[in-house]
Amino acid sequence: MSTLFDQLTDKVSSSNKKIVFPEGLDERILTAASQLASAGVVTPVLIGNEDSINQKAEEIDVNISSCTILDPNQYAEFETIVQAFVERRKGKATEEDARKILLDENYFGTMLVYMNKADGLVSGAAHSTADTVRPALQIIKTKEGIKKTSGVFVMVRGDEKYVFADCAINIAPDSQDLAEIAVESAVTAKLFDVDPRVAMLSFSTKGSAKSEETERVVEALQIAKEKDSSLVIDGEFQFDAAFVPSVAAKKSPDSEIKGDANVFVFPSLEAGNIGYKIAQRLGGFEAVGPILQGLNKPVNDLSRGCSSEDVYNLALITAAQAVAE
């Protein structure tokens, strides 16, 4: 794990990316922000009342003097943000609505990213996933050609690194969704110096069973190839055919994937969530994530049970996504 985040640090340390933390009063956020600023890795932007944040930092004995603190109630360009929000929402919010909505730290922080006043956002230490993701979907929105955001985990054990998707967002992805997840997961893999070899997973290998579920994966494969003809991708695979060379030689001898896949696209959230937790708990892998992908600018969601180390690491990942844009 240390090697993984050392690599990310090297990628972002000279870029001076600004990462927004809407939960400026959370002790874990303040601890991580202090460490990030001290290391010169990113410039943390803390959202909240300046006096309250400084008081909390003093109470827990962390130095945030190199962090930026922004209070929506005191922000000099608040009206500019209001106008930009109204325009972005295209009639779904009046100016009066916007002034209320933008006092919410997640909405305010997301607008800072949208308006290029910051490069990415990390939230979720004290908010639900919906509280973090909803503003991002409404304001930053998904990339052109991408209908939905998705969530991946990078699974790390020693020198081994694999990407599992979607394990966090889409409950029942259709073939278009699966194709988008595959293409975006390959992009995410490259952030972690993984040369993507993408396997579309199912309970069938190359037509050994036929059902609506397997056909959805087969169709997704074709769509993904059309989206990115350079992508090394194949399916549908049972996991062993994607991961074990001897099984691949028997079940899919003509495939470009020869038991050497490193990006695994699961057919449903149910399968993906179960899969990564089995690898984590039985296989001894560290699960880094979820990392949100498919958005125009990086926004990532913490677990409410996170540690300050988790905050630090997710900020690094968010900054790396911003560098790769």
PDB file of C-alpha atoms in Angstrom:
ATOM      1  CA  MET A   1       0.000   0.000   0.000  1.00  0.00           C
ATOM      2  CA  SER A   2       2.795   2.421   0.846  1.00  0.00           C
ATOM      3  CA  THR A   3       4.277   1.926  -2.638  1.00  0.00           C
ATOM      4  CA  LEU A   4       0.901   2.626  -4.232  1.00  0.00           C
ATOM      5  CA  PHE A   5       0.466   5.942  -2.446  1.00  0.00           C
ATOM      6  CA  ASP A   6       4.119   6.864  -2.901  1.00  0.00           C
ATOM      7  CA  GLN A   7       3.491   6.598  -6.645  1.00  0.00           C
ATOM      8  CA  LEU A   8       0.422   8.812  -6.373  1.00  0.00           C
ATOM      9  CA  THR A   9       2.364  11.346  -4.303  1.00  0.00           C
ATOM     10  CA  ASP A  10       4.988  11.544  -7.048  1.00  0.00           C
ATOM     11  CA  LYS A  11       2.232  12.170  -9.606  1.00  0.00           C
ATOM     12  CA  VAL A  12       0.559  15.021  -7.769  1.00  0.00           C
ATOM     13  CA  SER A  13       3.169  16.711  -5.591  1.00  0.00           C
ATOM     14  CA  SER A  14       4.279  19.224  -8.231  1.00  0.00           C
ATOM     15  CA  SER A  15       0.770  20.009  -9.493  1.00  0.00           C
ATOM     16  CA  ASN A  16      -0.466  22.049  -6.498  1.00  0.00           C
ATOM     17  CA  LYS A  17      -4.040  20.822  -6.874  1.00  0.00           C
ATOM     18  CA  LYS A  18      -6.688  22.336  -4.619  1.00  0.00           C
ATOM     19  CA  ILE A  19      -8.920  19.739  -2.969  1.00  0.00           C
ATOM     20  CA  VAL A  20     -12.139  20.828  -1.235  1.00  0.00           C
ATOM     21  CA  PHE A  21     -13.167  19.299   2.084  1.00  0.00           C
ATOM     22  CA  PRO A  22     -16.756  20.387   2.856  1.00  0.00           C
ATOM     23  CA  GLU A  23     -16.586  18.851   6.360  1.00  0.00           C
ATOM     24  CA  GLY A  24     -14.171  21.394   7.790  1.00  0.00           C
ATOM     25  CA  LEU A  25     -15.065  20.730  11.425  1.00  0.00           C
ATOM     26  CA  ASP A  26     -14.431  16.986  11.341  1.00  0.00           C
ATOM     27  CA  GLU A  27     -11.327  16.010  13.307  1.00  0.00           C
ATOM     28  CA  ARG A  28     -10.267  13.399  10.761  1.00  0.00           C
ATOM     29  CA  ILE A  29     -10.556  15.930   7.943  1.00  0.00           C
ATOM     30  CA  LEU A  30      -8.548  18.529   9.857  1.00  0.00           C
ATOM     31  CA  THR A  31      -5.821  16.005  10.711  1.00  0.00           C
ATOM     32  CA  ALA A  32      -5.498  14.844   7.110  1.00  0.00           C
ATOM     33  CA  ALA A  33      -5.663  18.409   5.747  1.00  0.00           C
ATOM     34  CA  SER A  34      -2.853  19.445   8.081  1.00  0.00           C
ATOM     35  CA  GLN A  35      -0.717  16.526   6.914  1.00  0.00           C
ATOM     36  CA  LEU A  36      -1.459  17.133   3.231  1.00  0.00           C
ATOM     37  CA  ALA A  37      -0.576  20.810   3.518  1.00  0.00           C
ATOM     38  CA  SER A  38       2.554  20.093   5.539  1.00  0.00           C
ATOM     39  CA  ALA A  39       3.752  17.570   2.952  1.00  0.00           C
ATOM     40  CA  GLY A  40       3.025  20.034   0.149  1.00  0.00           C
ATOM     41  CA  VAL A  41       1.040  17.374  -1.684  1.00  0.00           C
ATOM     42  CA  VAL A  42      -2.174  19.345  -2.261  1.00  0.00           C
ATOM     43  CA  THR A  43      -3.695  22.600  -1.043  1.00  0.00           C
ATOM     44  CA  PRO A  44      -6.648  21.710   1.210  1.00  0.00           C
ATOM     45  CA  VAL A  45      -9.710  23.970   1.045  1.00  0.00           C
ATOM     46  CA  LEU A  46     -11.806  23.636   4.209  1.00  0.00           C
ATOM     47  CA  ILE A  47     -15.445  24.723   4.138  1.00  0.00           C
ATOM     48  CA  GLY A  48     -17.060  26.223   7.229  1.00  0.00           C
ATOM     49  CA  ASN A  49     -16.883  29.023   9.764  1.00  0.00           C
ATOM     50  CA  GLU A  50     -13.270  30.150  10.023  1.00  0.00           C
ATOM     51  CA  ASP A  51     -13.297  30.779  13.772  1.00  0.00           C
ATOM     52  CA  SER A  52     -14.933  27.437  14.518  1.00  0.00           C
ATOM     53  CA  ILE A  53     -12.516  25.539  12.278  1.00  0.00           C
ATOM     54  CA  ASN A  54      -9.470  27.242  13.772  1.00  0.00           C
ATOM     55  CA  GLN A  55     -10.775  26.567  17.282  1.00  0.00           C
ATOM     56  CA  LYS A  56     -11.329  22.871  16.496  1.00  0.00           C
ATOM     57  CA  ALA A  57      -7.843  22.611  14.979  1.00  0.00           C
ATOM     58  CA  GLU A  58      -6.362  24.164  18.094  1.00  0.00           C
ATOM     59  CA  GLU A  59      -8.304  21.753  20.317  1.00  0.00           C
ATOM     60  CA  ILE A  60      -6.891  18.713  18.524  1.00  0.00           C
ATOM     61  CA  ASP A  61      -3.453  20.327  18.120  1.00  0.00           C
ATOM     62  CA  VAL A  62      -3.122  20.329  14.330  1.00  0.00           C
ATOM     63  CA  ASN A  63      -1.619  23.072  12.196  1.00  0.00           C
ATOM     64  CA  ILE A  64      -3.902  24.229   9.372  1.00  0.00           C
ATOM     65  CA  SER A  65      -2.155  27.530   8.698  1.00  0.00           C
ATOM     66  CA  SER A  66      -1.345  26.407   5.146  1.00  0.00           C
ATOM     67  CA  CYS A  67      -4.954  25.432   4.427  1.00  0.00           C
ATOM     68  CA  THR A  68      -7.544  27.707   2.855  1.00  0.00           C
ATOM     69  CA  ILE A  69     -10.783  28.204   4.793  1.00  0.00           C
ATOM     70  CA  LEU A  70     -13.915  29.376   2.978  1.00  0.00           C
ATOM     71  CA  ASP A  71     -17.232  30.187   4.644  1.00  0.00           C
ATOM     72  CA  PRO A  72     -20.254  30.295   2.307  1.00  0.00           C
ATOM     73  CA  ASN A  73     -21.818  32.934   4.570  1.00  0.00           C
ATOM     74  CA  GLN A  74     -18.804  35.235   4.171  1.00  0.00           C
ATOM     75  CA  TYR A  75     -17.613  34.361   0.673  1.00  0.00           C
ATOM     76  CA  ALA A  76     -17.009  37.524  -1.366  1.00  0.00           C
ATOM     77  CA  GLU A  77     -18.047  35.907  -4.670  1.00  0.00           C
ATOM     78  CA  PHE A  78     -21.128  34.172  -3.306  1.00  0.00           C
ATOM     79  CA  GLU A  79     -23.498  35.999  -5.671  1.00  0.00           C
ATOM     80  CA  THR A  80     -21.348  34.985  -8.641  1.00  0.00           C
ATOM     81  CA  ILE A  81     -21.695  31.371  -7.533  1.00  0.00           C
ATOM     82  CA  VAL A  82     -25.458  31.837  -7.125  1.00  0.00           C
ATOM     83  CA  GLN A  83     -25.770  33.044 -10.714  1.00  0.00           C
ATOM     84  CA  ALA A  84     -23.623  30.215 -12.024  1.00  0.00           C
ATOM     85  CA  PHE A  85     -25.690  27.669 -10.096  1.00  0.00           C
ATOM     86  CA  VAL A  86     -28.987  29.026 -11.449  1.00  0.00           C
ATOM     87  CA  GLU A  87     -27.598  28.876 -14.977  1.00  0.00           C
ATOM     88  CA  ARG A  88     -26.265  25.360 -14.495  1.00  0.00           C
ATOM     89  CA  ARG A  89     -29.567  24.079 -13.125  1.00  0.00           C
ATOM     90  CA  LYS A  90     -31.409  25.521 -16.145  1.00  0.00           C
ATOM     91  CA  GLY A  91     -34.622  26.664 -14.502  1.00  0.00           C
ATOM     92  CA  LYS A  92     -34.708  24.036 -11.763  1.00  0.00           C
ATOM     93  CA  ALA A  93     -33.652  26.571  -9.107  1.00  0.00           C
ATOM     94  CA  THR A  94     -34.431  30.264  -8.636  1.00  0.00           C
ATOM     95  CA  GLU A  95     -31.902  32.729  -7.244  1.00  0.00           C
ATOM     96  CA  GLU A  96     -33.703  32.522  -3.908  1.00  0.00           C
ATOM     97  CA  ASP A  97     -33.464  28.723  -4.000  1.00  0.00           C
ATOM     98  CA  ALA A  98     -29.794  28.915  -4.924  1.00  0.00           C
ATOM     99  CA  ARG A  99     -28.891  31.188  -2.006  1.00  0.00           C
ATOM    100  CA  LYS A 100     -30.330  28.619   0.395  1.00  0.00           C
ATOM    101  CA  ILE A 101     -28.942  25.563  -1.359  1.00  0.00           C
ATOM    102  CA  LEU A 102     -25.421  26.980  -1.622  1.00  0.00           C
ATOM    103  CA  LEU A 103     -25.174  27.443   2.128  1.00  0.00           C
ATOM    104  CA  ASP A 104     -24.958  23.649   2.182  1.00  0.00           C
ATOM    105  CA  GLU A 105     -21.241  22.886   2.319  1.00  0.00           C
ATOM    106  CA  ASN A 106     -21.389  20.058  -0.232  1.00  0.00           C
ATOM    107  CA  TYR A 107     -23.204  22.171  -2.806  1.00  0.00           C
ATOM    108  CA  PHE A 108     -20.929  25.148  -2.158  1.00  0.00           C
ATOM    109  CA  GLY A 109     -17.811  22.993  -2.396  1.00  0.00           C
ATOM    110  CA  THR A 110     -19.009  21.313  -5.582  1.00  0.00           C
ATOM    111  CA  MET A 111     -19.604  24.712  -7.185  1.00  0.00           C
ATOM    112  CA  LEU A 112     -16.019  25.688  -6.356  1.00  0.00           C
ATOM    113  CA  VAL A 113     -14.851  22.669  -8.336  1.00  0.00           C
ATOM    114  CA  TYR A 114     -17.284  23.333 -11.192  1.00  0.00           C
ATOM    115  CA  MET A 115     -16.090  26.948 -11.465  1.00  0.00           C
ATOM    116  CA  ASN A 116     -12.409  25.883 -11.489  1.00  0.00           C
ATOM    117  CA  LYS A 117     -11.715  27.511  -8.136  1.00  0.00           C
ATOM    118  CA  ALA A 118     -10.682  24.047  -6.933  1.00  0.00           C
ATOM    119  CA  ASP A 119      -9.680  20.807  -8.651  1.00  0.00           C
ATOM    120  CA  GLY A 120     -11.588  18.115  -6.772  1.00  0.00           C
ATOM    121  CA  LEU A 121     -13.703  17.357  -3.718  1.00  0.00           C
ATOM    122  CA  VAL A 122     -13.619  14.767  -0.930  1.00  0.00           C
ATOM    123  CA  SER A 123     -16.623  14.390   1.382  1.00  0.00           C
ATOM    124  CA  GLY A 124     -18.561  11.704   3.228  1.00  0.00           C
ATOM    125  CA  ALA A 125     -16.860  11.584   6.634  1.00  0.00           C
ATOM    126  CA  ALA A 126     -20.045  12.985   8.156  1.00  0.00           C
ATOM    127  CA  HIS A 127     -22.428  12.815   5.192  1.00  0.00           C
ATOM    128  CA  SER A 128     -24.153  10.034   3.290  1.00  0.00           C
ATOM    129  CA  THR A 129     -23.042   8.991  -0.183  1.00  0.00           C
ATOM    130  CA  ALA A 130     -26.147  10.655  -1.592  1.00  0.00           C
ATOM    131  CA  ASP A 131     -25.202  13.956   0.060  1.00  0.00           C
ATOM    132  CA  THR A 132     -21.831  13.812  -1.683  1.00  0.00           C
ATOM    133  CA  VAL A 133     -22.844  12.430  -5.068  1.00  0.00           C
ATOM    134  CA  ARG A 134     -26.102  14.338  -5.669  1.00  0.00           C
ATOM    135  CA  PRO A 135     -24.480  17.790  -5.980  1.00  0.00           C
ATOM    136  CA  ALA A 136     -21.803  16.318  -8.244  1.00  0.00           C
ATOM    137  CA  LEU A 137     -24.386  14.797 -10.579  1.00  0.00           C
ATOM    138  CA  GLN A 138     -26.443  17.999 -10.665  1.00  0.00           C
ATOM    139  CA  ILE A 139     -23.554  20.421 -11.109  1.00  0.00           C
ATOM    140  CA  ILE A 140     -20.404  18.743 -12.419  1.00  0.00           C
ATOM    141  CA  LYS A 141     -22.303  16.033 -14.288  1.00  0.00           C
ATOM    142  CA  THR A 142     -20.914  13.068 -16.202  1.00  0.00           C
ATOM    143  CA  LYS A 143     -18.513  13.231 -19.119  1.00  0.00           C
ATOM    144  CA  GLU A 144     -19.868  13.429 -22.648  1.00  0.00           C
ATOM    145  CA  GLY A 145     -20.975   9.975 -23.718  1.00  0.00           C
ATOM    146  CA  ILE A 146     -21.248   8.741 -20.107  1.00  0.00           C
ATOM    147  CA  LYS A 147     -24.752   8.356 -18.681  1.00  0.00           C
ATOM    148  CA  LYS A 148     -23.860   7.353 -15.142  1.00  0.00           C
ATOM    149  CA  THR A 149     -21.048   7.600 -12.664  1.00  0.00           C
ATOM    150  CA  SER A 150     -19.690   4.379 -11.209  1.00  0.00           C
ATOM    151  CA  GLY A 151     -17.540   3.299  -8.287  1.00  0.00           C
ATOM    152  CA  VAL A 152     -14.420   1.130  -8.341  1.00  0.00           C
ATOM    153  CA  PHE A 153     -12.094  -0.380  -5.789  1.00  0.00           C
ATOM    154  CA  VAL A 154      -8.397  -0.895  -6.353  1.00  0.00           C
ATOM    155  CA  MET A 155      -7.533  -4.180  -4.674  1.00  0.00           C
ATOM    156  CA  VAL A 156      -3.943  -4.260  -3.398  1.00  0.00           C
ATOM    157  CA  ARG A 157      -1.920  -7.131  -1.929  1.00  0.00           C
ATOM    158  CA  GLY A 158       1.842  -6.714  -1.942  1.00  0.00           C
ATOM    159  CA  ASP A 159       2.799  -5.895  -5.527  1.00  0.00           C
ATOM    160  CA  GLU A 160      -0.544  -7.087  -6.891  1.00  0.00           C
ATOM    161  CA  LYS A 161      -3.071  -4.460  -8.058  1.00  0.00           C
ATOM    162  CA  TYR A 162      -6.501  -5.100  -9.571  1.00  0.00           C
ATOM    163  CA  VAL A 163      -9.490  -2.905 -10.341  1.00  0.00           C
ATOM    164  CA  PHE A 164     -13.007  -4.122  -9.430  1.00  0.00           C
ATOM    165  CA  ALA A 165     -16.085  -2.324 -10.837  1.00  0.00           C
ATOM    166  CA  ASP A 166     -18.845  -1.342 -10.239  1.00  0.00           C
ATOM    167  CA  CYS A 167     -18.884  -2.111  -6.527  1.00  0.00           C
ATOM    168  CA  ALA A 168     -20.567   1.025  -5.211  1.00  0.00           C
ATOM    169  CA  ILE A 169     -23.176   2.802  -7.348  1.00  0.00           C
ATOM    170  CA  ASN A 170     -25.203   1.038 -10.071  1.00  0.00           C
ATOM    171  CA  ILE A 171     -27.460  -1.721  -8.803  1.00  0.00           C
ATOM    172  CA  ALA A 172     -28.521  -3.277 -12.112  1.00  0.00           C
ATOM    173  CA  PRO A 173     -26.435  -1.852 -14.972  1.00  0.00           C
ATOM    174  CA  ASP A 174     -27.650  -2.418 -18.524  1.00  0.00           C
ATOM    175  CA  SER A 175     -25.292  -3.215 -21.396  1.00  0.00           C
ATOM    176  CA  GLN A 176     -24.605   0.478 -22.086  1.00  0.00           C
ATOM    177  CA  ASP A 177     -23.810   1.044 -18.413  1.00  0.00           C
ATOM    178  CA  LEU A 178     -21.474  -1.943 -18.297  1.00  0.00           C
ATOM    179  CA  ALA A 179     -19.629  -0.724 -21.379  1.00  0.00           C
ATOM    180  CA  GLU A 180     -19.164   2.721 -19.845  1.00  0.00           C
ATOM    181  CA  ILE A 181     -17.966   1.161 -16.587  1.00  0.00           C
ATOM    182  CA  ALA A 182     -15.430  -0.939 -18.510  1.00  0.00           C
ATOM    183  CA  VAL A 183     -13.969   2.006 -20.439  1.00  0.00           C
ATOM    184  CA  GLU A 184     -13.807   4.307 -17.409  1.00  0.00           C
ATOM    185  CA  SER A 185     -12.332   1.568 -15.206  1.00  0.00           C
ATOM    186  CA  ALA A 186      -9.495   1.181 -17.691  1.00  0.00           C
ATOM    187  CA  VAL A 187      -8.808   4.912 -17.348  1.00  0.00           C
ATOM    188  CA  THR A 188      -8.809   4.592 -13.560  1.00  0.00           C
ATOM    189  CA  ALA A 189      -6.442   1.620 -13.741  1.00  0.00           C
ATOM    190  CA  LYS A 190      -3.837   3.746 -15.519  1.00  0.00           C
ATOM    191  CA  LEU A 191      -3.825   6.185 -12.586  1.00  0.00           C
ATOM    192  CA  PHE A 192      -2.385   3.354 -10.515  1.00  0.00           C
ATOM    193  CA  ASP A 193       0.135   2.280 -13.170  1.00  0.00           C
ATOM    194  CA  VAL A 194      -1.961  -0.745 -14.129  1.00  0.00           C
ATOM    195  CA  ASP A 195      -1.894  -1.501 -17.868  1.00  0.00           C
ATOM    196  CA  PRO A 196      -5.588  -2.410 -18.224  1.00  0.00           C
ATOM    197  CA  ARG A 197      -6.668  -5.827 -19.422  1.00  0.00           C
ATOM    198  CA  VAL A 198     -10.419  -5.816 -18.920  1.00  0.00           C
ATOM    199  CA  ALA A 199     -12.585  -8.860 -18.248  1.00  0.00           C
ATOM    200  CA  MET A 200     -16.375  -8.665 -18.471  1.00  0.00           C
ATOM    201  CA  LEU A 201     -17.546 -11.134 -15.826  1.00  0.00           C
ATOM    202  CA  SER A 202     -20.561 -13.434 -15.769  1.00  0.00           C
ATOM    203  CA  PHE A 203     -21.534 -16.935 -14.664  1.00  0.00           C
ATOM    204  CA  SER A 204     -20.803 -18.093 -18.216  1.00  0.00           C
ATOM    205  CA  THR A 205     -17.642 -18.224 -20.325  1.00  0.00           C
ATOM    206  CA  LYS A 206     -17.945 -17.563 -24.043  1.00  0.00           C
ATOM    207  CA  GLY A 207     -21.497 -18.817 -24.388  1.00  0.00           C
ATOM    208  CA  SER A 208     -21.290 -21.824 -22.066  1.00  0.00           C
ATOM    209  CA  ALA A 209     -24.676 -20.644 -20.784  1.00  0.00           C
ATOM    210  CA  LYS A 210     -27.174 -18.374 -22.460  1.00  0.00           C
ATOM    211  CA  SER A 211     -29.621 -16.099 -20.699  1.00  0.00           C
ATOM    212  CA  GLU A 212     -30.727 -12.498 -20.640  1.00  0.00           C
ATOM    213  CA  GLU A 213     -27.954 -11.828 -18.102  1.00  0.00           C
ATOM    214  CA  THR A 214     -25.160 -13.308 -20.222  1.00  0.00           C
ATOM    215  CA  GLU A 215     -26.389 -11.638 -23.397  1.00  0.00           C
ATOM    216  CA  ARG A 216     -26.301  -8.280 -21.615  1.00  0.00           C
ATOM    217  CA  VAL A 217     -22.590  -8.804 -20.916  1.00  0.00           C
ATOM    218  CA  VAL A 218     -21.908  -9.904 -24.511  1.00  0.00           C
ATOM    219  CA  GLU A 219     -23.633  -6.796 -25.821  1.00  0.00           C
ATOM    220  CA  ALA A 220     -21.710  -4.612 -23.359  1.00  0.00           C
ATOM    221  CA  LEU A 221     -18.446  -6.025 -24.690  1.00  0.00           C
ATOM    222  CA  GLN A 222     -19.281  -4.941 -28.236  1.00  0.00           C
ATOM    223  CA  ILE A 223     -20.309  -1.447 -27.111  1.00  0.00           C
ATOM    224  CA  ALA A 224     -17.088  -1.048 -25.104  1.00  0.00           C
ATOM    225  CA  LYS A 225     -14.999  -2.040 -28.131  1.00  0.00           C
ATOM    226  CA  GLU A 226     -16.817   0.565 -30.214  1.00  0.00           C
ATOM    227  CA  LYS A 227     -16.176   3.210 -27.560  1.00  0.00           C
ATOM    228  CA  ASP A 228     -12.446   2.433 -27.374  1.00  0.00           C
ATOM    229  CA  SER A 229     -11.021   0.210 -30.085  1.00  0.00           C
ATOM    230  CA  SER A 230      -7.589   0.249 -28.419  1.00  0.00           C
ATOM    231  CA  LEU A 231      -8.887  -1.337 -25.226  1.00  0.00           C
ATOM    232  CA  VAL A 232      -7.734  -4.850 -24.366  1.00  0.00           C
ATOM    233  CA  ILE A 233     -11.074  -6.330 -23.319  1.00  0.00           C
ATOM    234  CA  ASP A 234     -12.997  -9.575 -23.642  1.00  0.00           C
ATOM    235  CA  GLY A 235     -15.825 -11.604 -22.144  1.00  0.00           C
ATOM    236  CA  GLU A 236     -18.095 -12.973 -21.077  1.00  0.00           C
ATOM    237  CA  PHE A 237     -15.917 -14.778 -18.536  1.00  0.00           C
ATOM    238  CA  GLN A 238     -16.359 -16.692 -15.360  1.00  0.00           C
ATOM    239  CA  PHE A 239     -13.797 -15.313 -12.936  1.00  0.00           C
ATOM    240  CA  ASP A 240     -11.456 -18.296 -13.161  1.00  0.00           C
ATOM    241  CA  ALA A 241     -11.325 -18.057 -16.961  1.00  0.00           C
ATOM    242  CA  ALA A 242     -10.331 -14.399 -16.641  1.00  0.00           C
ATOM    243  CA  PHE A 243      -7.747 -14.930 -13.917  1.00  0.00           C
ATOM    244  CA  VAL A 244      -6.229 -18.432 -14.109  1.00  0.00           C
ATOM    245  CA  PRO A 245      -4.138 -19.102 -17.236  1.00  0.00           C
ATOM    246  CA  SER A 246      -4.684 -22.867 -17.197  1.00  0.00           C
ATOM    247  CA  VAL A 247      -8.468 -22.400 -17.004  1.00  0.00           C
ATOM    248  CA  ALA A 248      -8.379 -19.722 -19.708  1.00  0.00           C
ATOM    249  CA  ALA A 249      -6.491 -22.107 -22.004  1.00  0.00           C
ATOM    250  CA  LYS A 250      -9.334 -24.606 -21.716  1.00  0.00           C
ATOM    251  CA  LYS A 251     -12.377 -22.329 -21.619  1.00  0.00           C
ATOM    252  CA  SER A 252     -11.334 -19.453 -23.886  1.00  0.00           C
ATOM    253  CA  PRO A 253      -8.220 -20.456 -25.847  1.00  0.00           C
ATOM    254  CA  ASP A 254      -8.731 -17.863 -28.585  1.00  0.00           C
ATOM    255  CA  SER A 255      -9.211 -14.892 -26.273  1.00  0.00           C
ATOM    256  CA  GLU A 256      -6.813 -11.968 -26.024  1.00  0.00           C
ATOM    257  CA  ILE A 257      -7.271 -12.293 -22.254  1.00  0.00           C
ATOM    258  CA  LYS A 258      -5.337 -15.403 -21.259  1.00  0.00           C
ATOM    259  CA  GLY A 259      -6.019 -15.594 -17.552  1.00  0.00           C
ATOM    260  CA  ASP A 260      -4.160 -12.317 -17.109  1.00  0.00           C
ATOM    261  CA  ALA A 261      -6.988  -9.799 -16.625  1.00  0.00           C
ATOM    262  CA  ASN A 262      -6.424  -7.048 -14.077  1.00  0.00           C
ATOM    263  CA  VAL A 263      -9.630  -5.014 -14.445  1.00  0.00           C
ATOM    264  CA  PHE A 264     -12.813  -6.911 -13.606  1.00  0.00           C
ATOM    265  CA  VAL A 265     -16.248  -5.587 -14.534  1.00  0.00           C
ATOM    266  CA  PHE A 266     -18.972  -7.307 -12.541  1.00  0.00           C
ATOM    267  CA  PRO A 267     -22.452  -7.741 -14.065  1.00  0.00           C
ATOM    268  CA  SER A 268     -24.263  -6.161 -11.103  1.00  0.00           C
ATOM    269  CA  LEU A 269     -23.644  -4.211  -7.932  1.00  0.00           C
ATOM    270  CA  GLU A 270     -24.626  -7.282  -5.950  1.00  0.00           C
ATOM    271  CA  ALA A 271     -21.872  -9.354  -7.569  1.00  0.00           C
ATOM    272  CA  GLY A 272     -19.284  -6.570  -7.395  1.00  0.00           C
ATOM    273  CA  ASN A 273     -19.892  -5.708  -3.766  1.00  0.00           C
ATOM    274  CA  ILE A 274     -19.767  -9.354  -2.701  1.00  0.00           C
ATOM    275  CA  GLY A 275     -16.698  -9.969  -4.853  1.00  0.00           C
ATOM    276  CA  TYR A 276     -14.549  -7.200  -3.473  1.00  0.00           C
ATOM    277  CA  LYS A 277     -15.471  -8.018   0.114  1.00  0.00           C
ATOM    278  CA  ILE A 278     -14.538 -11.683  -0.377  1.00  0.00           C
ATOM    279  CA  ALA A 279     -11.172 -10.639  -1.832  1.00  0.00           C
ATOM    280  CA  GLN A 280     -10.695  -8.235   1.073  1.00  0.00           C
ATOM    281  CA  ARG A 281     -11.728 -10.511   3.925  1.00  0.00           C
ATOM    282  CA  LEU A 282     -10.652 -13.936   2.663  1.00  0.00           C
ATOM    283  CA  GLY A 283      -7.941 -12.976   0.198  1.00  0.00           C
ATOM    284  CA  GLY A 284      -6.152 -10.439   2.357  1.00  0.00           C
ATOM    285  CA  PHE A 285      -6.409  -7.613  -0.163  1.00  0.00           C
ATOM    286  CA  GLU A 286      -6.598  -3.963   0.859  1.00  0.00           C
ATOM    287  CA  ALA A 287      -9.607  -2.300  -0.787  1.00  0.00           C
ATOM    288  CA  VAL A 288      -8.867   1.276  -1.867  1.00  0.00           C
ATOM    289  CA  GLY A 289     -12.058   3.162  -2.647  1.00  0.00           C
ATOM    290  CA  PRO A 290     -14.713   3.519  -3.685  1.00  0.00           C
ATOM    291  CA  ILE A 291     -13.281   5.797  -6.347  1.00  0.00           C
ATOM    292  CA  LEU A 292     -15.965   7.581  -8.367  1.00  0.00           C
ATOM    293  CA  GLN A 293     -15.432   7.744 -12.109  1.00  0.00           C
ATOM    294  CA  GLY A 294     -17.234   9.157 -15.132  1.00  0.00           C
ATOM    295  CA  LEU A 295     -17.634  12.713 -13.804  1.00  0.00           C
ATOM    296  CA  ASN A 296     -16.268  15.788 -15.571  1.00  0.00           C
ATOM    297  CA  LYS A 297     -14.221  16.625 -12.478  1.00  0.00           C
ATOM    298  CA  PRO A 298     -13.204  14.372  -9.580  1.00  0.00           C
ATOM    299  CA  VAL A 299     -15.477  14.013  -6.563  1.00  0.00           C
ATOM    300  CA  ASN A 300     -14.964  11.154  -4.119  1.00  0.00           C
ATOM    301  CA  ASP A 301     -16.933   9.760  -1.219  1.00  0.00           C
ATOM    302  CA  LEU A 302     -15.526   8.694   2.152  1.00  0.00           C
ATOM    303  CA  SER A 303     -17.031   6.162   4.502  1.00  0.00           C
ATOM    304  CA  ARG A 304     -18.439   7.682   7.672  1.00  0.00           C
ATOM    305  CA  GLY A 305     -16.225   5.221   9.530  1.00  0.00           C
ATOM    306  CA  CYS A 306     -13.098   6.493   7.795  1.00  0.00           C
ATOM    307  CA  SER A 307      -9.793   7.325   9.468  1.00  0.00           C
ATOM    308  CA  SER A 308      -7.639  10.394   8.862  1.00  0.00           C
ATOM    309  CA  GLU A 309      -5.347   8.117   6.820  1.00  0.00           C
ATOM    310  CA  ASP A 310      -8.311   7.212   4.593  1.00  0.00           C
ATOM    311  CA  VAL A 311      -9.000  10.926   4.080  1.00  0.00           C
ATOM    312  CA  TYR A 312      -5.362  11.576   3.191  1.00  0.00           C
ATOM    313  CA  ASN A 313      -5.248   8.703   0.705  1.00  0.00           C
ATOM    314  CA  LEU A 314      -8.534   9.588  -0.990  1.00  0.00           C
ATOM    315  CA  ALA A 315      -7.340  13.184  -1.371  1.00  0.00           C
ATOM    316  CA  LEU A 316      -4.245  11.850  -3.143  1.00  0.00           C
ATOM    317  CA  ILE A 317      -6.418   9.773  -5.475  1.00  0.00           C
ATOM    318  CA  THR A 318      -8.678  12.758  -6.170  1.00  0.00           C
ATOM    319  CA  ALA A 319      -5.672  14.940  -6.972  1.00  0.00           C
ATOM    320  CA  ALA A 320      -4.293  12.220  -9.283  1.00  0.00           C
ATOM    321  CA  GLN A 321      -7.626  12.135 -11.132  1.00  0.00           C
ATOM    322  CA  ALA A 322      -7.420  15.907 -11.540  1.00  0.00           C
ATOM    323  CA  VAL A 323      -3.865  15.688 -12.892  1.00  0.00           C
ATOM    324  CA  ALA A 324      -4.983  13.064 -15.431  1.00  0.00           C
ATOM    325  CA  GLU A 325      -7.837  15.168 -16.823  1.00  0.00           C
TER     326      GLU A 325
END
